[in-house]
Short mmCIF file of C-alpha atoms in Angstrom, two decimals:
data_model
loop_
_atom_site.label_atom_id
_atom_site.label_comp_id
_atom_site.label_asym_id
_atom_site.label_seq_id
_atom_site.Cartn_x
_atom_site.Cartn_y
_atom_site.Cartn_z
CA UNK A 1 -0.14 0.14 -0.55
CA UNK A 2 1.39 3.30 -1.00
CA UNK A 3 1.27 5.89 2.11
CA UNK A 4 -1.99 8.58 2.02
CA UNK A 5 0.37 11.45 2.52
CA UNK A 6 3.09 11.92 4.44
CA UNK A 7 2.92 10.66 8.41
CA UNK A 8 2.34 12.73 11.08
CA UNK A 9 0.58 12.70 14.13
CA UNK A 10 -2.14 14.72 13.17
CA UNK A 11 -2.80 11.94 10.01
CA UNK A 12 -3.57 9.12 12.90
CA UNK A 13 -7.20 10.41 13.32
CA UNK A 14 -10.55 9.52 12.83
CA UNK A 15 -12.56 11.43 10.24
CA UNK A 16 -15.32 9.56 10.05
CA UNK A 17 -17.25 7.21 12.10
CA UNK A 18 -20.78 5.46 11.52
CA UNK A 19 -22.78 3.28 13.86
CA UNK A 20 -24.09 0.41 12.07
CA UNK A 21 -27.54 1.08 12.71
CA UNK A 22 -29.11 -2.68 12.06
CA UNK A 23 -27.22 -3.02 15.49
CA UNK A 24 -28.93 -0.18 17.25
CA UNK A 25 -32.89 -1.46 18.69
CA UNK A 26 -34.24 1.76 19.87
CA UNK A 27 -32.40 4.92 21.63
CA UNK A 28 -34.31 8.04 22.83
CA UNK A 29 -34.20 11.72 22.70
CA UNK A 30 -31.45 11.69 25.24
CA UNK A 31 -29.09 8.90 23.84
CA UNK A 32 -29.30 10.48 20.45
CA UNK A 33 -28.27 13.46 21.93
CA UNK A 34 -24.97 11.78 23.89
CA UNK A 35 -24.39 9.82 20.43
CA UNK A 36 -24.41 13.11 18.57
CA UNK A 37 -22.28 14.74 20.84
CA UNK A 38 -19.67 12.13 21.32
CA UNK A 39 -19.57 11.52 17.19
CA UNK A 40 -19.20 15.12 17.10
CA UNK A 41 -16.59 15.95 19.93
CA UNK A 42 -14.84 12.74 18.37
CA UNK A 43 -14.30 14.06 14.68
CA UNK A 44 -12.99 17.23 16.22
CA UNK A 45 -10.31 15.88 17.68
CA UNK A 46 -9.23 12.33 18.36
CA UNK A 47 -5.65 10.03 18.48
CA UNK A 48 -6.64 6.99 16.24
CA UNK A 49 -3.47 4.83 15.05
CA UNK A 50 -4.72 1.01 13.87
CA UNK A 51 -1.34 -0.63 14.19
CA UNK A 52 -1.38 -2.90 11.64
CA UNK A 53 -3.08 -0.51 9.09
CA UNK A 54 -0.23 2.17 9.90
CA UNK A 55 2.71 -0.68 9.59
CA UNK A 56 1.17 -1.23 6.18
CA UNK A 57 1.60 2.34 5.24
CA UNK A 58 -2.16 3.82 5.46
CA UNK A 59 -1.30 7.02 7.63
CA UNK A 60 -5.23 8.05 7.83
CA UNK A 61 -7.34 10.16 8.20
CA UNK A 62 -9.73 6.90 8.57
CA UNK A 63 -13.30 6.56 8.31
CA UNK A 64 -14.73 4.39 11.17
CA UNK A 65 -17.44 1.64 11.42
CA UNK A 66 -18.54 0.28 14.44
CA UNK A 67 -21.19 -2.67 15.14
CA UNK A 68 -21.68 -5.52 17.86
CA UNK A 69 -21.97 -9.48 16.04
CA UNK A 70 -21.57 -11.65 18.46
CA UNK A 71 -20.60 -10.45 21.06
CA UNK A 72 -18.05 -8.57 19.96
CA UNK A 73 -17.02 -4.87 18.81
CA UNK A 74 -15.98 -4.92 15.16
CA UNK A 75 -14.56 -2.30 14.25
CA UNK A 76 -14.12 -1.84 10.55
CA UNK A 77 -11.48 0.65 10.16
CA UNK A 78 -11.31 2.31 6.19
CA UNK A 79 -9.46 4.82 4.00
CA UNK A 80 -11.18 7.78 3.24
CA UNK A 81 -12.21 6.36 -0.40
CA UNK A 82 -13.93 3.53 1.59
CA UNK A 83 -11.15 0.89 1.02
CA UNK A 84 -11.48 -1.60 4.13
CA UNK A 85 -7.85 -1.65 6.26
CA UNK A 86 -8.71 -3.84 8.72
CA UNK A 87 -11.52 -4.82 11.03
CA UNK A 88 -10.46 -5.18 15.07
CA UNK A 89 -12.58 -7.32 17.03
CA UNK A 90 -12.75 -7.33 20.29
CA UNK A 91 -14.44 -8.99 22.65
CA UNK A 92 -17.33 -7.25 24.98
CA UNK A 93 -17.36 -9.59 28.13
CA UNK A 94 -15.29 -7.25 30.02
CA UNK A 95 -17.63 -4.32 29.01
CA UNK A 96 -21.25 -5.65 30.30
CA UNK A 97 -20.87 -5.04 34.10
CA UNK A 98 -19.41 -1.21 32.66
CA UNK A 99 -22.01 -0.48 30.29
CA UNK A 100 -25.02 -1.80 32.73
CA UNK A 101 -23.64 0.71 34.94
CA UNK A 102 -23.23 3.28 32.46
CA UNK A 103 -26.92 2.51 31.57
CA UNK A 104 -28.13 2.66 35.27
CA UNK A 105 -26.43 6.01 36.24
CA UNK A 106 -27.38 7.74 32.91
CA UNK A 107 -31.17 6.63 33.75
CA UNK A 108 -30.82 8.10 37.14
CA UNK A 109 -28.85 11.77 35.80
CA UNK A 110 -31.76 12.09 33.45
CA UNK A 111 -34.50 11.98 35.85
CA UNK A 112 -32.02 13.77 38.49
CA UNK A 113 -32.11 16.93 35.56
CA UNK A 114 -35.40 17.23 35.65
CA UNK A 115 -36.91 16.90 39.19
CA UNK A 116 -33.63 17.04 41.26
CA UNK A 117 -31.65 19.72 42.76
CA UNK A 118 -28.24 20.73 41.65
CA UNK A 119 -26.22 19.76 44.44
CA UNK A 120 -27.53 15.73 43.30
CA UNK A 121 -27.45 16.17 40.10
CA UNK A 122 -23.81 17.33 39.91
CA UNK A 123 -22.97 14.11 42.67
CA UNK A 124 -24.86 12.04 39.69
CA UNK A 125 -22.61 13.46 37.16
CA UNK A 126 -19.66 12.86 39.29
CA UNK A 127 -20.73 9.58 39.41
CA UNK A 128 -21.57 8.85 35.41
CA UNK A 129 -17.95 10.47 34.60
CA UNK A 130 -16.51 7.82 37.31
CA UNK A 131 -17.97 5.30 35.12
CA UNK A 132 -17.65 6.57 31.95
CA UNK A 133 -13.94 7.40 32.64
CA UNK A 134 -13.01 3.40 34.34
CA UNK A 135 -14.85 2.33 30.92
CA UNK A 136 -12.51 4.36 28.78
CA UNK A 137 -9.79 2.68 30.32
CA UNK A 138 -10.50 -0.69 29.68
CA UNK A 139 -11.21 0.02 26.20
CA UNK A 140 -7.34 1.57 26.27
CA UNK A 141 -6.20 -1.89 28.07
CA UNK A 142 -8.81 -3.89 25.34
CA UNK A 143 -6.95 -1.58 22.33
CA UNK A 144 -3.50 -1.97 23.41
CA UNK A 145 -1.38 -3.52 20.76
CA UNK A 146 -4.41 -2.73 18.51
CA UNK A 147 -4.86 0.65 18.15
CA UNK A 148 -2.64 3.41 19.67
CA UNK A 149 -4.92 5.85 21.07
CA UNK A 150 -5.62 8.49 24.19
CA UNK A 151 -7.90 8.88 26.85
CA UNK A 152 -10.61 11.16 24.86
CA UNK A 153 -11.02 9.35 22.06
CA UNK A 154 -11.40 6.04 23.78
CA UNK A 155 -13.77 7.88 26.32
CA UNK A 156 -15.90 9.21 23.30
CA UNK A 157 -15.52 5.56 21.89
CA UNK A 158 -17.20 4.05 24.84
CA UNK A 159 -20.11 5.99 24.71
CA UNK A 160 -20.61 4.92 20.86
CA UNK A 161 -20.03 1.37 22.36
CA UNK A 162 -23.12 2.09 24.95
CA UNK A 163 -25.27 3.13 21.87
CA UNK A 164 -24.90 0.17 20.05
CA UNK A 165 -26.12 -1.68 23.36
CA UNK A 166 -29.64 -0.12 23.36
CA UNK A 167 -31.80 -2.60 23.47
CA UNK A 168 -34.98 -0.76 24.62
#
């Protein structure tokens, strides 16, 4: 494969992200807003270097398609011309509990926004951020050796993984 452009840290990034709509069964307005914000923030600022693709000379920017198949996260990484560079597959068993906890705390947070005091909302939001941060660290561990990324990118990717797990 010929390099798409000279390598630089700025070229190892996601330029487009899509979720497999077949995987998503249902989402409410709050979840849809979380999805939009996560995708927007991810595109605006991220670090994403798929190691095998980079070793073959693909330096990005990349298009990323996320889906869940057979209990595994599938990350299809393509170039900007939509040529598939690689598919990364990550088992999601270790994410079941963080996803469940994140859904529960998000439900509490959305309810609190509507009727709780500011201090109650702040307490719930701190717990929500803690769960989210721990899950982002776990994702970074699971991506080790496959993708070089940063904490903020991992955090936003975890949000999108959660969106893929909504069952209604």
